[in-house]
Short mmCIF file of C-alpha atoms in Angstrom, two decimals:
data_model
loop_
_atom_site.label_atom_id
_atom_site.label_comp_id
_atom_site.label_asym_id
_atom_site.label_seq_id
_atom_site.Cartn_x
_atom_site.Cartn_y
_atom_site.Cartn_z
CA UNK A 1353 112.76 103.03 112.99
CA UNK A 1354 110.26 103.81 110.27
CA UNK A 1355 109.41 107.51 110.09
CA UNK A 1356 107.13 109.45 107.78
CA UNK A 1357 107.09 113.24 108.08
CA UNK A 1358 104.62 115.30 106.08
CA UNK A 1359 104.99 118.98 105.24
CA UNK A 1360 103.50 121.58 102.93
CA UNK A 1361 100.04 122.03 104.40
CA UNK A 1362 98.49 125.42 104.98
CA UNK A 1363 95.69 127.80 104.08
CA UNK A 1364 94.77 128.10 100.40
CA UNK A 1365 91.88 129.76 98.59
CA UNK A 1366 89.32 127.75 96.67
CA UNK A 1367 90.65 126.98 93.21
CA UNK A 1368 94.23 127.22 94.44
CA UNK A 1369 97.05 124.71 94.53
CA UNK A 1370 99.27 123.14 97.14
CA UNK A 1371 102.05 120.57 97.11
CA UNK A 1372 102.48 118.20 100.02
CA UNK A 1373 105.69 116.33 100.75
CA UNK A 1374 106.44 113.26 102.83
CA UNK A 1375 109.98 112.45 103.92
CA UNK A 1376 110.52 108.76 104.62
CA UNK A 1377 113.27 107.10 106.62
CA UNK A 1378 114.06 103.83 108.34
CA UNK A 1379 113.11 101.54 105.45
CA UNK A 1380 113.89 100.93 101.77
CA UNK A 1381 111.49 103.51 100.36
CA UNK A 1382 111.77 102.34 96.76
CA UNK A 1383 110.44 98.90 97.70
CA UNK A 1384 107.10 100.08 99.05
CA UNK A 1385 103.85 101.32 97.58
CA UNK A 1386 102.92 104.61 99.24
CA UNK A 1387 99.60 106.33 99.89
CA UNK A 1388 97.94 109.54 100.97
CA UNK A 1389 94.92 109.33 103.27
CA UNK A 1390 92.98 112.33 104.54
CA UNK A 1391 90.69 113.05 107.46
CA UNK A 1392 88.43 116.06 107.83
CA UNK A 1393 88.13 117.35 111.38
CA UNK A 1394 85.91 115.05 113.42
CA UNK A 1395 85.29 112.79 110.42
CA UNK A 1396 86.46 109.44 109.15
CA UNK A 1397 89.34 108.39 106.94
CA UNK A 1398 89.37 108.74 103.18
CA UNK A 1399 91.97 107.24 100.86
CA UNK A 1400 93.24 109.92 98.46
CA UNK A 1401 95.92 108.39 96.26
CA UNK A 1402 98.50 105.65 95.87
CA UNK A 1403 101.70 105.12 93.95
CA UNK A 1404 103.33 101.81 93.24
CA UNK A 1405 107.01 101.03 93.29
CA UNK A 1406 107.11 101.50 89.52
CA UNK A 1407 105.52 104.94 89.83
CA UNK A 1408 102.04 103.85 88.77
CA UNK A 1409 99.41 106.18 90.32
CA UNK A 1410 95.90 105.45 91.57
CA UNK A 1411 93.13 107.85 92.60
CA UNK A 1412 89.53 107.74 93.75
CA UNK A 1413 86.97 109.60 91.67
CA UNK A 1414 86.78 112.46 94.16
CA UNK A 1415 90.28 113.72 93.36
CA UNK A 1416 91.06 112.20 89.95
CA UNK A 1417 92.14 114.90 87.51
CA UNK A 1418 92.90 117.37 90.32
CA UNK A 1419 95.52 115.58 92.43
CA UNK A 1420 98.82 114.07 91.25
CA UNK A 1421 100.90 111.71 93.34
CA UNK A 1422 104.60 111.25 92.64
CA UNK A 1423 107.69 109.89 94.29
CA UNK A 1424 111.43 110.54 94.19
CA UNK A 1425 113.17 107.42 95.41
CA UNK A 1426 116.63 109.03 95.43
CA UNK A 1427 115.32 111.49 98.01
CA UNK A 1428 113.08 109.00 99.88
CA UNK A 1429 110.23 111.39 99.25
CA UNK A 1430 106.56 111.22 98.36
CA UNK A 1431 104.57 114.14 96.98
CA UNK A 1432 100.96 115.15 96.40
CA UNK A 1433 100.26 118.01 94.00
CA UNK A 1434 96.76 119.29 94.67
CA UNK A 1435 95.09 121.61 92.14
CA UNK A 1436 91.62 123.14 91.85
CA UNK A 1437 91.18 122.81 95.59
CA UNK A 1438 87.70 122.92 97.11
CA UNK A 1439 86.37 123.49 100.61
CA UNK A 1440 85.65 119.76 100.79
CA UNK A 1441 89.37 119.03 100.47
CA UNK A 1442 89.98 120.59 103.88
CA UNK A 1443 91.51 117.87 106.05
CA UNK A 1444 94.60 116.49 107.69
CA UNK A 1445 96.57 114.65 105.02
CA UNK A 1446 98.51 111.57 106.11
CA UNK A 1447 101.31 109.87 104.26
CA UNK A 1448 101.07 106.11 104.79
CA UNK A 1449 103.17 103.12 103.86
CA UNK A 1450 101.60 100.05 102.33
CA UNK A 1451 101.91 96.76 104.18
CA UNK A 1452 104.34 94.63 102.20
CA UNK A 1453 105.50 91.09 102.79
CA UNK A 1454 107.59 88.69 100.70
CA UNK A 1455 107.96 91.35 98.04
CA UNK A 1456 104.23 91.90 97.59
CA UNK A 1457 102.46 95.06 98.77
CA UNK A 1458 98.86 95.06 99.93
CA UNK A 1459 96.57 98.04 100.33
CA UNK A 1460 96.73 98.19 104.07
CA UNK A 1461 98.65 100.94 105.84
CA UNK A 1462 101.18 99.84 108.42
CA UNK A 1463 102.98 103.12 109.11
CA UNK A 1464 101.55 106.62 109.10
CA UNK A 1465 102.97 110.10 109.46
CA UNK A 1466 101.49 112.60 111.89
CA UNK A 1467 99.74 114.47 109.12
CA UNK A 1468 99.70 117.97 107.68
CA UNK A 1469 96.62 120.21 107.76
CA UNK A 1470 95.23 121.63 104.53
CA UNK A 1471 92.58 124.32 104.86
CA UNK A 1472 90.73 125.52 101.78
CA UNK A 1473 88.94 128.75 102.53
CA UNK A 1474 88.55 132.29 101.24
CA UNK B 521 81.28 100.66 95.07
CA UNK B 522 81.78 98.64 98.24
CA UNK B 523 80.44 100.36 101.35
CA UNK B 524 81.57 99.38 104.85
CA UNK B 525 79.12 99.93 107.69
CA UNK B 526 80.38 99.78 111.24
CA UNK B 527 78.26 99.18 114.33
CA UNK B 528 77.62 100.37 116.87
CA UNK B 529 78.58 104.00 116.29
CA UNK B 530 79.52 104.28 119.97
CA UNK B 531 80.23 101.52 122.46
CA UNK B 532 80.40 102.29 126.16
CA UNK B 533 82.23 99.73 128.27
CA UNK B 534 84.38 99.50 131.39
CA UNK B 535 88.01 98.39 131.66
CA UNK B 536 88.23 94.62 131.90
CA UNK B 537 85.11 94.05 129.81
CA UNK B 538 85.01 92.40 126.40
CA UNK B 539 84.43 94.60 123.35
CA UNK B 540 82.88 93.38 120.11
CA UNK B 541 82.90 95.73 117.11
CA UNK B 542 81.22 94.93 113.82
CA UNK B 543 81.96 95.84 110.20
CA UNK B 544 79.61 94.83 107.40
CA UNK B 545 80.47 95.12 103.69
CA UNK B 546 77.84 95.81 101.04
CA UNK B 547 79.28 92.96 99.00
CA UNK B 548 81.83 90.26 99.62
CA UNK B 549 85.40 91.39 100.25
CA UNK B 550 86.62 87.84 100.91
CA UNK B 551 89.00 88.16 103.87
CA UNK B 552 90.57 91.37 102.64
CA UNK B 553 89.73 93.58 105.59
CA UNK B 554 91.80 95.49 108.12
CA UNK B 555 91.14 97.18 111.44
CA UNK B 556 92.77 100.36 112.72
CA UNK B 557 92.80 102.15 116.06
CA UNK B 558 92.97 105.93 116.27
CA UNK B 559 93.42 107.97 119.43
CA UNK B 560 92.75 111.73 119.59
CA UNK B 561 95.46 113.75 117.87
CA UNK B 562 97.23 110.66 116.59
CA UNK B 563 97.51 108.86 113.30
CA UNK B 564 95.70 105.54 112.91
CA UNK B 565 97.49 102.32 113.88
CA UNK B 566 97.09 99.06 111.99
CA UNK B 567 95.78 96.35 114.31
CA UNK B 568 94.53 93.51 112.09
CA UNK B 569 94.95 92.72 108.40
CA UNK B 570 93.36 90.08 106.17
CA UNK B 571 90.54 89.84 108.71
CA UNK B 572 92.37 87.89 111.40
CA UNK B 573 96.12 88.54 111.30
CA UNK B 574 97.54 90.74 114.03
CA UNK B 575 99.99 93.38 112.85
CA UNK B 576 103.47 93.58 114.35
CA UNK B 577 103.46 94.48 118.02
CA UNK B 578 99.69 94.28 118.53
CA UNK B 579 98.70 92.66 121.84
CA UNK B 580 96.99 89.28 121.79
CA UNK B 581 93.84 90.73 123.39
CA UNK B 582 92.97 92.09 119.93
CA UNK B 583 91.53 89.55 117.52
CA UNK B 584 89.68 89.72 114.24
CA UNK B 585 87.32 87.30 112.56
CA UNK B 586 84.95 87.02 109.64
CA UNK B 587 84.91 86.69 105.89
CA UNK B 588 82.68 87.68 103.02
CA UNK B 589 80.53 90.52 104.30
CA UNK B 590 80.59 90.25 108.10
CA UNK B 591 83.61 90.97 110.25
CA UNK B 592 84.28 91.39 113.95
CA UNK B 593 87.04 92.99 115.99
CA UNK B 594 87.15 91.64 119.53
CA UNK B 595 89.12 93.09 122.43
CA UNK B 596 89.07 90.37 125.05
CA UNK B 597 89.65 92.49 128.14
CA UNK B 598 89.74 96.25 127.77
CA UNK B 599 92.75 98.16 128.97
CA UNK B 600 92.51 101.92 129.64
CA UNK B 601 94.59 102.65 126.54
CA UNK B 602 92.12 100.80 124.28
CA UNK B 603 89.48 103.51 124.42
CA UNK B 604 89.68 105.09 120.98
CA UNK B 605 88.00 105.13 117.58
CA UNK B 606 88.23 101.97 115.46
CA UNK B 607 87.97 101.82 111.69
CA UNK B 608 87.65 98.92 109.31
CA UNK B 609 89.08 99.15 105.78
CA UNK B 610 88.84 96.90 102.78
CA UNK B 611 91.73 96.24 100.49
CA UNK B 612 90.39 96.39 96.95
CA UNK B 613 88.89 99.89 96.87
CA UNK B 614 90.75 101.12 99.98
CA UNK B 615 87.46 102.31 101.48
CA UNK B 616 87.07 102.80 105.22
CA UNK B 617 84.09 102.35 107.46
CA UNK B 618 82.76 105.37 109.33
CA UNK B 619 84.24 104.26 112.65
CA UNK B 620 83.14 103.02 116.06
CA UNK B 621 83.95 105.11 119.10
CA UNK B 622 84.84 102.97 122.10
CA UNK B 623 84.35 105.05 125.22
CA UNK B 624 84.72 104.47 128.94
CA UNK B 625 81.46 103.77 130.71
#
């Protein structure tokens, strides 16, 4: 059974840093692109970052230069280092697996964790 | 930047009725569009990918159609567990629509 379990969320002051982790199990982690998606309370979904199987990262403009995605295949783990945090970064952060078939991954998300809440406030 | 606009914002229907949800892209996304369902307190669930392909384990009452800029998610006969928020998402920029809330009438 595919499982994704996020951790590391919490309360942080504006300008602070936080590192999120996602522990994956039930599939060959190294063979999948992985993503972070966030959702502010009562709001919609926003893609935050992606990392390919070769470790290549991708970010939207809203977090580029502040967030860093990484992975450690030996530990089946995904990470998100968040720096220079702002109130607008307050959200539940989901780890999500890319939909892959026949060795090709597409930017759809077929499995999600339950999320970890990040609150940026003084 | 490709913007996805979903309509209506809220849809009120009764169990057994047919639901039709719309997603319009600001420019063509070919058939590279997905639909997700999200229930309160839960993570989203992938329903449809590449506009019309059901994801693993998704009931046949869910179907997707469209290409280019106009897409539709249809639920043929609503079950009580189908009342939720639905999001569309396009593949190239990973952007999501703002969601349609499907509520019980």
